[in-house]
Amino acid sequence: MDSFVTEKFAHMPSEVNIAPSWKIRLANEFQKGYFLQLTHFVKDEYKTQTVYPPGKEIFRAFDCCAFEDVKVVIIGQDPYHGVGQANGLCFSVRTGVRSPPSLVNIFKEIHKDIGKPIPSTGDLERWAHEGVLLLNATLTVRASSPGSHQNKGWEIFTDAVIKTISDEKTNVVFLLWGAYAQKKGEVIDRSKHLVLMSAHPSPFSADRGFFGCKHFSKANEYLRSKGLKEVDW
């Protein structure tokens, strides 16, 4: 573990893997008081509770998709809180784990939108390597307790991430599904990025605007218009 990670994350539950370009841009955030309090909270939770994802995967979204590669941002809320589900990427689960209903609906919309077959795995790491930042608002959660790590500081951190992308990059597509993600996306500069909004893909709301949103083809059309490589959804 390099000296930066050793110094900044000594109080995290295990080694943290994060792309160098993110380390540089988030260095000041890691030193703020709220983040220190957050890391103490997270450390205690991992010691005394079952917490997801595994500690080494807390920042996996930032390790799989470096800052310079970000073309699309998808904003989720909490990691999955069931056994073996969360893998550090929003909406994603490990290979071999049954896809949760929201992810099933995402795959259905992709199939309807661009004709791609529904994949056999719900692990979205392949998207991350294509420049899709799969960002949950809260990066950890206690087992079987959704929302248990909300309002501890993660939201401040991920707000800073979104603002950093908005301020320092151009022509990024932000996919904001549901009211929570849309509220979180209010800091995005619409004059230099594309923001696509719809209902959440949850079975409780997908029929109210997620199905038929065509966000995947629209994202690729925008990227293509800017001379950027499309995402192979």
mmCIF file with all atom_site columns, C-alpha atoms in Angstrom:
data_model
loop_
_atom_site.group_PDB
_atom_site.id
_atom_site.type_symbol
_atom_site.label_atom_id
_atom_site.label_alt_id
_atom_site.label_comp_id
_atom_site.label_asym_id
_atom_site.label_entity_id
_atom_site.label_seq_id
_atom_site.pdbx_PDB_ins_code
_atom_site.Cartn_x
_atom_site.Cartn_y
_atom_site.Cartn_z
_atom_site.occupancy
_atom_site.B_iso_or_equiv
_atom_site.pdbx_formal_charge
_atom_site.auth_seq_id
_atom_site.auth_comp_id
_atom_site.auth_asym_id
_atom_site.auth_atom_id
_atom_site.pdbx_PDB_model_num
ATOM 1   C CA . MET A 1 1   ? 0.000   0.000   0.000   1.00 0.00 ? 1   MET A CA 1
ATOM 2   C CA . ASP A 1 2   ? 1.573   3.292   -1.081  1.00 0.00 ? 2   ASP A CA 1
ATOM 3   C CA . SER A 1 3   ? 2.394   6.117   1.332   1.00 0.00 ? 3   SER A CA 1
ATOM 4   C CA . PHE A 1 4   ? -0.565  8.267   0.326   1.00 0.00 ? 4   PHE A CA 1
ATOM 5   C CA . VAL A 1 5   ? -3.061  5.509   1.077   1.00 0.00 ? 5   VAL A CA 1
ATOM 6   C CA . THR A 1 6   ? -1.221  4.517   4.235   1.00 0.00 ? 6   THR A CA 1
ATOM 7   C CA . GLU A 1 7   ? -1.378  8.080   5.532   1.00 0.00 ? 7   GLU A CA 1
ATOM 8   C CA . LYS A 1 8   ? -4.911  8.990   4.512   1.00 0.00 ? 8   LYS A CA 1
ATOM 9   C CA . PHE A 1 9   ? -6.669  5.683   5.089   1.00 0.00 ? 9   PHE A CA 1
ATOM 10  C CA . ALA A 1 10  ? -4.901  4.245   8.096   1.00 0.00 ? 10  ALA A CA 1
ATOM 11  C CA . HIS A 1 11  ? -8.259  4.248   9.883   1.00 0.00 ? 11  HIS A CA 1
ATOM 12  C CA . MET A 1 12  ? -10.114 2.488   7.047   1.00 0.00 ? 12  MET A CA 1
ATOM 13  C CA . PRO A 1 13  ? -10.960 -1.210  7.606   1.00 0.00 ? 13  PRO A CA 1
ATOM 14  C CA . SER A 1 14  ? -8.544  -2.575  4.998   1.00 0.00 ? 14  SER A CA 1
ATOM 15  C CA . GLU A 1 15  ? -6.399  -1.590  2.074   1.00 0.00 ? 15  GLU A CA 1
ATOM 16  C CA . VAL A 1 16  ? -7.956  0.931   -0.260  1.00 0.00 ? 16  VAL A CA 1
ATOM 17  C CA . ASN A 1 17  ? -7.454  0.738   -4.006  1.00 0.00 ? 17  ASN A CA 1
ATOM 18  C CA . ILE A 1 18  ? -8.070  3.962   -5.906  1.00 0.00 ? 18  ILE A CA 1
ATOM 19  C CA . ALA A 1 19  ? -6.771  5.250   -9.235  1.00 0.00 ? 19  ALA A CA 1
ATOM 20  C CA . PRO A 1 20  ? -3.908  7.772   -8.929  1.00 0.00 ? 20  PRO A CA 1
ATOM 21  C CA . SER A 1 21  ? -5.834  10.495  -10.790 1.00 0.00 ? 21  SER A CA 1
ATOM 22  C CA . TRP A 1 22  ? -8.596  10.299  -8.177  1.00 0.00 ? 22  TRP A CA 1
ATOM 23  C CA . LYS A 1 23  ? -6.091  10.399  -5.305  1.00 0.00 ? 23  LYS A CA 1
ATOM 24  C CA . ILE A 1 24  ? -4.741  13.687  -6.611  1.00 0.00 ? 24  ILE A CA 1
ATOM 25  C CA . ARG A 1 25  ? -8.126  15.332  -7.097  1.00 0.00 ? 25  ARG A CA 1
ATOM 26  C CA . LEU A 1 26  ? -9.631  14.141  -3.827  1.00 0.00 ? 26  LEU A CA 1
ATOM 27  C CA . ALA A 1 27  ? -6.570  14.638  -1.606  1.00 0.00 ? 27  ALA A CA 1
ATOM 28  C CA . ASN A 1 28  ? -7.997  17.776  0.024   1.00 0.00 ? 28  ASN A CA 1
ATOM 29  C CA . GLU A 1 29  ? -11.330 16.051  0.638   1.00 0.00 ? 29  GLU A CA 1
ATOM 30  C CA . PHE A 1 30  ? -9.614  13.188  2.432   1.00 0.00 ? 30  PHE A CA 1
ATOM 31  C CA . GLN A 1 31  ? -8.072  15.646  4.910   1.00 0.00 ? 31  GLN A CA 1
ATOM 32  C CA . LYS A 1 32  ? -11.292 17.385  5.946   1.00 0.00 ? 32  LYS A CA 1
ATOM 33  C CA . GLY A 1 33  ? -12.754 16.917  9.404   1.00 0.00 ? 33  GLY A CA 1
ATOM 34  C CA . TYR A 1 34  ? -15.947 15.246  8.251   1.00 0.00 ? 34  TYR A CA 1
ATOM 35  C CA . PHE A 1 35  ? -13.939 12.620  6.371   1.00 0.00 ? 35  PHE A CA 1
ATOM 36  C CA . LEU A 1 36  ? -11.844 11.827  9.418   1.00 0.00 ? 36  LEU A CA 1
ATOM 37  C CA . GLN A 1 37  ? -15.037 11.334  11.444  1.00 0.00 ? 37  GLN A CA 1
ATOM 38  C CA . LEU A 1 38  ? -16.469 9.212   8.647   1.00 0.00 ? 38  LEU A CA 1
ATOM 39  C CA . THR A 1 39  ? -13.448 6.918   8.535   1.00 0.00 ? 39  THR A CA 1
ATOM 40  C CA . HIS A 1 40  ? -13.593 6.401   12.304  1.00 0.00 ? 40  HIS A CA 1
ATOM 41  C CA . PHE A 1 41  ? -17.271 5.499   11.983  1.00 0.00 ? 41  PHE A CA 1
ATOM 42  C CA . VAL A 1 42  ? -16.603 3.114   9.088   1.00 0.00 ? 42  VAL A CA 1
ATOM 43  C CA . LYS A 1 43  ? -13.720 1.458   10.922  1.00 0.00 ? 43  LYS A CA 1
ATOM 44  C CA . ASP A 1 44  ? -15.872 0.850   14.000  1.00 0.00 ? 44  ASP A CA 1
ATOM 45  C CA . GLU A 1 45  ? -18.703 -0.523  11.889  1.00 0.00 ? 45  GLU A CA 1
ATOM 46  C CA . TYR A 1 46  ? -16.445 -3.025  10.152  1.00 0.00 ? 46  TYR A CA 1
ATOM 47  C CA . LYS A 1 47  ? -15.087 -4.119  13.525  1.00 0.00 ? 47  LYS A CA 1
ATOM 48  C CA . THR A 1 48  ? -18.454 -4.597  15.219  1.00 0.00 ? 48  THR A CA 1
ATOM 49  C CA . GLN A 1 49  ? -20.977 -5.283  12.426  1.00 0.00 ? 49  GLN A CA 1
ATOM 50  C CA . THR A 1 50  ? -21.266 -7.038  9.101   1.00 0.00 ? 50  THR A CA 1
ATOM 51  C CA . VAL A 1 51  ? -20.775 -4.296  6.540   1.00 0.00 ? 51  VAL A CA 1
ATOM 52  C CA . TYR A 1 52  ? -20.840 -4.291  2.725   1.00 0.00 ? 52  TYR A CA 1
ATOM 53  C CA . PRO A 1 53  ? -18.983 -4.134  0.426   1.00 0.00 ? 53  PRO A CA 1
ATOM 54  C CA . PRO A 1 54  ? -15.745 -5.766  1.622   1.00 0.00 ? 54  PRO A CA 1
ATOM 55  C CA . GLY A 1 55  ? -13.402 -3.074  2.888   1.00 0.00 ? 55  GLY A CA 1
ATOM 56  C CA . LYS A 1 56  ? -10.976 -3.322  -0.017  1.00 0.00 ? 56  LYS A CA 1
ATOM 57  C CA . GLU A 1 57  ? -13.855 -2.606  -2.437  1.00 0.00 ? 57  GLU A CA 1
ATOM 58  C CA . ILE A 1 58  ? -15.211 0.561   -0.803  1.00 0.00 ? 58  ILE A CA 1
ATOM 59  C CA . PHE A 1 59  ? -13.573 2.734   -3.454  1.00 0.00 ? 59  PHE A CA 1
ATOM 60  C CA . ARG A 1 60  ? -13.752 0.220   -6.292  1.00 0.00 ? 60  ARG A CA 1
ATOM 61  C CA . ALA A 1 61  ? -15.707 2.625   -8.508  1.00 0.00 ? 61  ALA A CA 1
ATOM 62  C CA . PHE A 1 62  ? -12.730 4.976   -8.382  1.00 0.00 ? 62  PHE A CA 1
ATOM 63  C CA . ASP A 1 63  ? -10.225 2.218   -9.031  1.00 0.00 ? 63  ASP A CA 1
ATOM 64  C CA . CYS A 1 64  ? -12.015 0.692   -12.021 1.00 0.00 ? 64  CYS A CA 1
ATOM 65  C CA . CYS A 1 65  ? -12.721 4.062   -13.672 1.00 0.00 ? 65  CYS A CA 1
ATOM 66  C CA . ALA A 1 66  ? -9.940  6.637   -13.442 1.00 0.00 ? 66  ALA A CA 1
ATOM 67  C CA . PHE A 1 67  ? -10.838 10.329  -13.493 1.00 0.00 ? 67  PHE A CA 1
ATOM 68  C CA . GLU A 1 68  ? -9.421  10.889  -16.974 1.00 0.00 ? 68  GLU A CA 1
ATOM 69  C CA . ASP A 1 69  ? -11.544 8.037   -18.355 1.00 0.00 ? 69  ASP A CA 1
ATOM 70  C CA . VAL A 1 70  ? -14.947 9.158   -17.004 1.00 0.00 ? 70  VAL A CA 1
ATOM 71  C CA . LYS A 1 71  ? -17.470 9.584   -19.827 1.00 0.00 ? 71  LYS A CA 1
ATOM 72  C CA . VAL A 1 72  ? -20.700 8.585   -18.076 1.00 0.00 ? 72  VAL A CA 1
ATOM 73  C CA . VAL A 1 73  ? -21.753 8.836   -14.417 1.00 0.00 ? 73  VAL A CA 1
ATOM 74  C CA . ILE A 1 74  ? -24.554 6.728   -12.952 1.00 0.00 ? 74  ILE A CA 1
ATOM 75  C CA . ILE A 1 75  ? -25.592 7.702   -9.425  1.00 0.00 ? 75  ILE A CA 1
ATOM 76  C CA . GLY A 1 76  ? -27.021 5.140   -7.038  1.00 0.00 ? 76  GLY A CA 1
ATOM 77  C CA . GLN A 1 77  ? -27.920 5.478   -3.373  1.00 0.00 ? 77  GLN A CA 1
ATOM 78  C CA . ASP A 1 78  ? -26.805 2.647   -1.028  1.00 0.00 ? 78  ASP A CA 1
ATOM 79  C CA . PRO A 1 79  ? -24.747 -0.454  -1.755  1.00 0.00 ? 79  PRO A CA 1
ATOM 80  C CA . TYR A 1 80  ? -26.791 -3.645  -1.782  1.00 0.00 ? 80  TYR A CA 1
ATOM 81  C CA . HIS A 1 81  ? -27.171 -4.947  1.778   1.00 0.00 ? 81  HIS A CA 1
ATOM 82  C CA . GLY A 1 82  ? -27.573 -8.672  1.103   1.00 0.00 ? 82  GLY A CA 1
ATOM 83  C CA . VAL A 1 83  ? -24.916 -11.367 1.450   1.00 0.00 ? 83  VAL A CA 1
ATOM 84  C CA . GLY A 1 84  ? -22.379 -11.325 -1.377  1.00 0.00 ? 84  GLY A CA 1
ATOM 85  C CA . GLN A 1 85  ? -24.158 -8.686  -3.464  1.00 0.00 ? 85  GLN A CA 1
ATOM 86  C CA . ALA A 1 86  ? -22.307 -5.359  -3.148  1.00 0.00 ? 86  ALA A CA 1
ATOM 87  C CA . ASN A 1 87  ? -19.031 -5.067  -5.049  1.00 0.00 ? 87  ASN A CA 1
ATOM 88  C CA . GLY A 1 88  ? -18.320 -1.338  -4.846  1.00 0.00 ? 88  GLY A CA 1
ATOM 89  C CA . LEU A 1 89  ? -20.104 -0.391  -8.081  1.00 0.00 ? 89  LEU A CA 1
ATOM 90  C CA . CYS A 1 90  ? -23.646 0.976   -7.978  1.00 0.00 ? 90  CYS A CA 1
ATOM 91  C CA . PHE A 1 91  ? -26.372 -1.371  -9.268  1.00 0.00 ? 91  PHE A CA 1
ATOM 92  C CA . SER A 1 92  ? -23.705 -4.076  -9.798  1.00 0.00 ? 92  SER A CA 1
ATOM 93  C CA . VAL A 1 93  ? -23.395 -7.505  -8.185  1.00 0.00 ? 93  VAL A CA 1
ATOM 94  C CA . ARG A 1 94  ? -20.733 -10.182 -8.308  1.00 0.00 ? 94  ARG A CA 1
ATOM 95  C CA . THR A 1 95  ? -20.708 -12.779 -11.056 1.00 0.00 ? 95  THR A CA 1
ATOM 96  C CA . GLY A 1 96  ? -22.782 -15.722 -9.892  1.00 0.00 ? 96  GLY A CA 1
ATOM 97  C CA . VAL A 1 97  ? -25.078 -13.567 -7.750  1.00 0.00 ? 97  VAL A CA 1
ATOM 98  C CA . ARG A 1 98  ? -28.645 -13.202 -8.959  1.00 0.00 ? 98  ARG A CA 1
ATOM 99  C CA . SER A 1 99  ? -29.304 -9.760  -10.446 1.00 0.00 ? 99  SER A CA 1
ATOM 100 C CA . PRO A 1 100 ? -31.563 -7.653  -8.172  1.00 0.00 ? 100 PRO A CA 1
ATOM 101 C CA . PRO A 1 101 ? -34.830 -6.308  -9.646  1.00 0.00 ? 101 PRO A CA 1
ATOM 102 C CA . SER A 1 102 ? -33.494 -2.811  -10.453 1.00 0.00 ? 102 SER A CA 1
ATOM 103 C CA . LEU A 1 103 ? -30.565 -4.271  -12.356 1.00 0.00 ? 103 LEU A CA 1
ATOM 104 C CA . VAL A 1 104 ? -32.878 -6.660  -14.202 1.00 0.00 ? 104 VAL A CA 1
ATOM 105 C CA . ASN A 1 105 ? -34.921 -3.647  -15.299 1.00 0.00 ? 105 ASN A CA 1
ATOM 106 C CA . ILE A 1 106 ? -31.770 -1.803  -16.419 1.00 0.00 ? 106 ILE A CA 1
ATOM 107 C CA . PHE A 1 107 ? -30.860 -4.755  -18.613 1.00 0.00 ? 107 PHE A CA 1
ATOM 108 C CA . LYS A 1 108 ? -34.426 -4.906  -19.975 1.00 0.00 ? 108 LYS A CA 1
ATOM 109 C CA . GLU A 1 109 ? -34.276 -1.247  -20.967 1.00 0.00 ? 109 GLU A CA 1
ATOM 110 C CA . ILE A 1 110 ? -30.893 -1.712  -22.646 1.00 0.00 ? 110 ILE A CA 1
ATOM 111 C CA . HIS A 1 111 ? -32.342 -4.622  -24.617 1.00 0.00 ? 111 HIS A CA 1
ATOM 112 C CA . LYS A 1 112 ? -35.370 -2.584  -25.704 1.00 0.00 ? 112 LYS A CA 1
ATOM 113 C CA . ASP A 1 113 ? -33.299 0.511   -26.401 1.00 0.00 ? 113 ASP A CA 1
ATOM 114 C CA . ILE A 1 114 ? -30.318 -0.830  -28.341 1.00 0.00 ? 114 ILE A CA 1
ATOM 115 C CA . GLY A 1 115 ? -31.077 -4.531  -28.810 1.00 0.00 ? 115 GLY A CA 1
ATOM 116 C CA . LYS A 1 116 ? -28.297 -5.985  -26.668 1.00 0.00 ? 116 LYS A CA 1
ATOM 117 C CA . PRO A 1 117 ? -29.126 -9.370  -25.127 1.00 0.00 ? 117 PRO A CA 1
ATOM 118 C CA . ILE A 1 118 ? -29.554 -9.521  -21.363 1.00 0.00 ? 118 ILE A CA 1
ATOM 119 C CA . PRO A 1 119 ? -26.178 -10.608 -19.943 1.00 0.00 ? 119 PRO A CA 1
ATOM 120 C CA . SER A 1 120 ? -25.618 -13.672 -17.803 1.00 0.00 ? 120 SER A CA 1
ATOM 121 C CA . THR A 1 121 ? -23.706 -11.661 -15.167 1.00 0.00 ? 121 THR A CA 1
ATOM 122 C CA . GLY A 1 122 ? -24.731 -8.622  -13.161 1.00 0.00 ? 122 GLY A CA 1
ATOM 123 C CA . ASP A 1 123 ? -21.135 -7.505  -12.602 1.00 0.00 ? 123 ASP A CA 1
ATOM 124 C CA . LEU A 1 124 ? -20.865 -4.108  -14.288 1.00 0.00 ? 124 LEU A CA 1
ATOM 125 C CA . GLU A 1 125 ? -17.097 -3.815  -14.045 1.00 0.00 ? 125 GLU A CA 1
ATOM 126 C CA . ARG A 1 126 ? -16.992 -3.999  -17.839 1.00 0.00 ? 126 ARG A CA 1
ATOM 127 C CA . TRP A 1 127 ? -18.886 -0.682  -17.952 1.00 0.00 ? 127 TRP A CA 1
ATOM 128 C CA . ALA A 1 128 ? -16.473 0.891   -15.477 1.00 0.00 ? 128 ALA A CA 1
ATOM 129 C CA . HIS A 1 129 ? -13.531 -0.014  -17.690 1.00 0.00 ? 129 HIS A CA 1
ATOM 130 C CA . GLU A 1 130 ? -15.297 1.751   -20.554 1.00 0.00 ? 130 GLU A CA 1
ATOM 131 C CA . GLY A 1 131 ? -15.532 5.018   -18.649 1.00 0.00 ? 131 GLY A CA 1
ATOM 132 C CA . VAL A 1 132 ? -18.759 4.626   -16.655 1.00 0.00 ? 132 VAL A CA 1
ATOM 133 C CA . LEU A 1 133 ? -18.369 5.790   -13.052 1.00 0.00 ? 133 LEU A CA 1
ATOM 134 C CA . LEU A 1 134 ? -20.814 3.684   -11.034 1.00 0.00 ? 134 LEU A CA 1
ATOM 135 C CA . LEU A 1 135 ? -21.133 5.907   -7.992  1.00 0.00 ? 135 LEU A CA 1
ATOM 136 C CA . ASN A 1 136 ? -23.254 5.222   -4.943  1.00 0.00 ? 136 ASN A CA 1
ATOM 137 C CA . ALA A 1 137 ? -24.048 8.242   -2.775  1.00 0.00 ? 137 ALA A CA 1
ATOM 138 C CA . THR A 1 138 ? -23.166 6.170   0.285   1.00 0.00 ? 138 THR A CA 1
ATOM 139 C CA . LEU A 1 139 ? -20.246 3.797   -0.160  1.00 0.00 ? 139 LEU A CA 1
ATOM 140 C CA . THR A 1 140 ? -20.922 1.413   2.738   1.00 0.00 ? 140 THR A CA 1
ATOM 141 C CA . VAL A 1 141 ? -23.947 -0.123  4.451   1.00 0.00 ? 141 VAL A CA 1
ATOM 142 C CA . ARG A 1 142 ? -24.638 -2.431  7.377   1.00 0.00 ? 142 ARG A CA 1
ATOM 143 C CA . ALA A 1 143 ? -25.933 -5.876  6.430   1.00 0.00 ? 143 ALA A CA 1
ATOM 144 C CA . SER A 1 144 ? -29.717 -6.112  6.065   1.00 0.00 ? 144 SER A CA 1
ATOM 145 C CA . SER A 1 145 ? -30.063 -2.458  7.070   1.00 0.00 ? 145 SER A CA 1
ATOM 146 C CA . PRO A 1 146 ? -30.581 -0.138  4.079   1.00 0.00 ? 146 PRO A CA 1
ATOM 147 C CA . GLY A 1 147 ? -29.723 3.479   4.776   1.00 0.00 ? 147 GLY A CA 1
ATOM 148 C CA . SER A 1 148 ? -27.725 2.589   7.894   1.00 0.00 ? 148 SER A CA 1
ATOM 149 C CA . HIS A 1 149 ? -24.642 4.541   6.776   1.00 0.00 ? 149 HIS A CA 1
ATOM 150 C CA . GLN A 1 150 ? -26.484 7.573   5.450   1.00 0.00 ? 150 GLN A CA 1
ATOM 151 C CA . ASN A 1 151 ? -25.816 11.012  6.955   1.00 0.00 ? 151 ASN A CA 1
ATOM 152 C CA . LYS A 1 152 ? -22.398 9.968   8.263   1.00 0.00 ? 152 LYS A CA 1
ATOM 153 C CA . GLY A 1 153 ? -20.383 11.931  5.713   1.00 0.00 ? 153 GLY A CA 1
ATOM 154 C CA . TRP A 1 154 ? -20.433 9.807   2.586   1.00 0.00 ? 154 TRP A CA 1
ATOM 155 C CA . GLU A 1 155 ? -22.931 12.114  0.881   1.00 0.00 ? 155 GLU A CA 1
ATOM 156 C CA . ILE A 1 156 ? -20.641 15.105  1.405   1.00 0.00 ? 156 ILE A CA 1
ATOM 157 C CA . PHE A 1 157 ? -17.791 13.165  -0.142  1.00 0.00 ? 157 PHE A CA 1
ATOM 158 C CA . THR A 1 158 ? -19.758 11.972  -3.172  1.00 0.00 ? 158 THR A CA 1
ATOM 159 C CA . ASP A 1 159 ? -21.226 15.453  -3.706  1.00 0.00 ? 159 ASP A CA 1
ATOM 160 C CA . ALA A 1 160 ? -17.622 16.665  -3.937  1.00 0.00 ? 160 ALA A CA 1
ATOM 161 C CA . VAL A 1 161 ? -16.855 13.915  -6.456  1.00 0.00 ? 161 VAL A CA 1
ATOM 162 C CA . ILE A 1 162 ? -19.771 14.960  -8.673  1.00 0.00 ? 162 ILE A CA 1
ATOM 163 C CA . LYS A 1 163 ? -18.804 18.629  -8.486  1.00 0.00 ? 163 LYS A CA 1
ATOM 164 C CA . THR A 1 164 ? -15.183 17.803  -9.319  1.00 0.00 ? 164 THR A CA 1
ATOM 165 C CA . ILE A 1 165 ? -16.280 15.943  -12.444 1.00 0.00 ? 165 ILE A CA 1
ATOM 166 C CA . SER A 1 166 ? -18.645 18.753  -13.416 1.00 0.00 ? 166 SER A CA 1
ATOM 167 C CA . ASP A 1 167 ? -16.036 21.469  -12.879 1.00 0.00 ? 167 ASP A CA 1
ATOM 168 C CA . GLU A 1 168 ? -12.956 19.796  -14.335 1.00 0.00 ? 168 GLU A CA 1
ATOM 169 C CA . LYS A 1 169 ? -14.348 17.785  -17.252 1.00 0.00 ? 169 LYS A CA 1
ATOM 170 C CA . THR A 1 170 ? -16.564 18.480  -20.266 1.00 0.00 ? 170 THR A CA 1
ATOM 171 C CA . ASN A 1 171 ? -19.043 16.397  -22.252 1.00 0.00 ? 171 ASN A CA 1
ATOM 172 C CA . VAL A 1 172 ? -19.834 13.866  -19.515 1.00 0.00 ? 172 VAL A CA 1
ATOM 173 C CA . VAL A 1 173 ? -23.227 12.132  -19.529 1.00 0.00 ? 173 VAL A CA 1
ATOM 174 C CA . PHE A 1 174 ? -24.931 11.939  -16.138 1.00 0.00 ? 174 PHE A CA 1
ATOM 175 C CA . LEU A 1 175 ? -27.738 9.391   -15.755 1.00 0.00 ? 175 LEU A CA 1
ATOM 176 C CA . LEU A 1 176 ? -29.963 10.422  -12.853 1.00 0.00 ? 176 LEU A CA 1
ATOM 177 C CA . TRP A 1 177 ? -32.605 7.823   -12.063 1.00 0.00 ? 177 TRP A CA 1
ATOM 178 C CA . GLY A 1 178 ? -35.107 8.777   -9.396  1.00 0.00 ? 178 GLY A CA 1
ATOM 179 C CA . ALA A 1 179 ? -35.586 11.816  -7.182  1.00 0.00 ? 179 ALA A CA 1
ATOM 180 C CA . TYR A 1 180 ? -32.604 11.076  -4.945  1.00 0.00 ? 180 TYR A CA 1
ATOM 181 C CA . ALA A 1 181 ? -30.094 10.999  -7.799  1.00 0.00 ? 181 ALA A CA 1
ATOM 182 C CA . GLN A 1 182 ? -31.706 14.040  -9.416  1.00 0.00 ? 182 GLN A CA 1
ATOM 183 C CA . LYS A 1 183 ? -31.341 16.047  -6.214  1.00 0.00 ? 183 LYS A CA 1
ATOM 184 C CA . LYS A 1 184 ? -27.711 14.979  -5.952  1.00 0.00 ? 184 LYS A CA 1
ATOM 185 C CA . GLY A 1 185 ? -27.135 16.088  -9.534  1.00 0.00 ? 185 GLY A CA 1
ATOM 186 C CA . GLU A 1 186 ? -28.192 19.681  -8.978  1.00 0.00 ? 186 GLU A CA 1
ATOM 187 C CA . VAL A 1 187 ? -24.510 20.753  -8.829  1.00 0.00 ? 187 VAL A CA 1
ATOM 188 C CA . ILE A 1 188 ? -23.865 19.591  -12.416 1.00 0.00 ? 188 ILE A CA 1
ATOM 189 C CA . ASP A 1 189 ? -23.173 22.316  -14.984 1.00 0.00 ? 189 ASP A CA 1
ATOM 190 C CA . ARG A 1 190 ? -25.743 21.594  -17.690 1.00 0.00 ? 190 ARG A CA 1
ATOM 191 C CA . SER A 1 191 ? -24.016 23.975  -20.106 1.00 0.00 ? 191 SER A CA 1
ATOM 192 C CA . LYS A 1 192 ? -21.123 21.574  -20.672 1.00 0.00 ? 192 LYS A CA 1
ATOM 193 C CA . HIS A 1 193 ? -22.535 18.164  -19.763 1.00 0.00 ? 193 HIS A CA 1
ATOM 194 C CA . LEU A 1 194 ? -25.569 16.087  -20.743 1.00 0.00 ? 194 LEU A CA 1
ATOM 195 C CA . VAL A 1 195 ? -27.936 15.271  -17.869 1.00 0.00 ? 195 VAL A CA 1
ATOM 196 C CA . LEU A 1 196 ? -30.564 12.601  -18.523 1.00 0.00 ? 196 LEU A CA 1
ATOM 197 C CA . MET A 1 197 ? -33.266 12.057  -15.892 1.00 0.00 ? 197 MET A CA 1
ATOM 198 C CA . SER A 1 198 ? -35.976 9.451   -15.447 1.00 0.00 ? 198 SER A CA 1
ATOM 199 C CA . ALA A 1 199 ? -37.802 7.434   -12.827 1.00 0.00 ? 199 ALA A CA 1
ATOM 200 C CA . HIS A 1 200 ? -35.747 4.912   -10.852 1.00 0.00 ? 200 HIS A CA 1
ATOM 201 C CA . PRO A 1 201 ? -35.435 1.405   -12.363 1.00 0.00 ? 201 PRO A CA 1
ATOM 202 C CA . SER A 1 202 ? -36.918 -0.157  -9.229  1.00 0.00 ? 202 SER A CA 1
ATOM 203 C CA . PRO A 1 203 ? -40.011 -2.295  -9.887  1.00 0.00 ? 203 PRO A CA 1
ATOM 204 C CA . PHE A 1 204 ? -41.946 0.273   -7.845  1.00 0.00 ? 204 PHE A CA 1
ATOM 205 C CA . SER A 1 205 ? -41.239 3.060   -10.338 1.00 0.00 ? 205 SER A CA 1
ATOM 206 C CA . ALA A 1 206 ? -39.758 1.698   -13.580 1.00 0.00 ? 206 ALA A CA 1
ATOM 207 C CA . ASP A 1 207 ? -43.141 1.857   -15.344 1.00 0.00 ? 207 ASP A CA 1
ATOM 208 C CA . ARG A 1 208 ? -43.358 5.574   -14.530 1.00 0.00 ? 208 ARG A CA 1
ATOM 209 C CA . GLY A 1 209 ? -40.655 6.674   -16.934 1.00 0.00 ? 209 GLY A CA 1
ATOM 210 C CA . PHE A 1 210 ? -37.585 4.484   -16.702 1.00 0.00 ? 210 PHE A CA 1
ATOM 211 C CA . PHE A 1 211 ? -38.846 2.002   -19.262 1.00 0.00 ? 211 PHE A CA 1
ATOM 212 C CA . GLY A 1 212 ? -38.680 3.784   -22.590 1.00 0.00 ? 212 GLY A CA 1
ATOM 213 C CA . CYS A 1 213 ? -36.244 6.489   -21.418 1.00 0.00 ? 213 CYS A CA 1
ATOM 214 C CA . LYS A 1 214 ? -33.674 5.337   -24.017 1.00 0.00 ? 214 LYS A CA 1
ATOM 215 C CA . HIS A 1 215 ? -30.851 6.720   -21.896 1.00 0.00 ? 215 HIS A CA 1
ATOM 216 C CA . PHE A 1 216 ? -28.333 4.241   -23.251 1.00 0.00 ? 216 PHE A CA 1
ATOM 217 C CA . SER A 1 217 ? -28.768 5.149   -26.908 1.00 0.00 ? 217 SER A CA 1
ATOM 218 C CA . LYS A 1 218 ? -29.033 8.854   -26.023 1.00 0.00 ? 218 LYS A CA 1
ATOM 219 C CA . ALA A 1 219 ? -25.794 8.680   -24.058 1.00 0.00 ? 219 ALA A CA 1
ATOM 220 C CA . ASN A 1 220 ? -24.017 7.047   -26.976 1.00 0.00 ? 220 ASN A CA 1
ATOM 221 C CA . GLU A 1 221 ? -25.443 9.528   -29.474 1.00 0.00 ? 221 GLU A CA 1
ATOM 222 C CA . TYR A 1 222 ? -24.116 12.393  -27.353 1.00 0.00 ? 222 TYR A CA 1
ATOM 223 C CA . LEU A 1 223 ? -20.683 10.825  -26.921 1.00 0.00 ? 223 LEU A CA 1
ATOM 224 C CA . ARG A 1 224 ? -20.482 10.170  -30.642 1.00 0.00 ? 224 ARG A CA 1
ATOM 225 C CA . SER A 1 225 ? -21.444 13.783  -31.391 1.00 0.00 ? 225 SER A CA 1
ATOM 226 C CA . LYS A 1 226 ? -18.526 14.936  -29.231 1.00 0.00 ? 226 LYS A CA 1
ATOM 227 C CA . GLY A 1 227 ? -16.044 12.634  -30.967 1.00 0.00 ? 227 GLY A CA 1
ATOM 228 C CA . LEU A 1 228 ? -15.899 10.244  -28.014 1.00 0.00 ? 228 LEU A CA 1
ATOM 229 C CA . LYS A 1 229 ? -16.085 6.472   -28.079 1.00 0.00 ? 229 LYS A CA 1
ATOM 230 C CA . GLU A 1 230 ? -19.501 5.012   -27.310 1.00 0.00 ? 230 GLU A CA 1
ATOM 231 C CA . VAL A 1 231 ? -20.112 2.730   -24.362 1.00 0.00 ? 231 VAL A CA 1
ATOM 232 C CA . ASP A 1 232 ? -20.632 -0.937  -25.170 1.00 0.00 ? 232 ASP A CA 1
ATOM 233 C CA . TRP A 1 233 ? -23.580 -1.408  -22.842 1.00 0.00 ? 233 TRP A CA 1
#
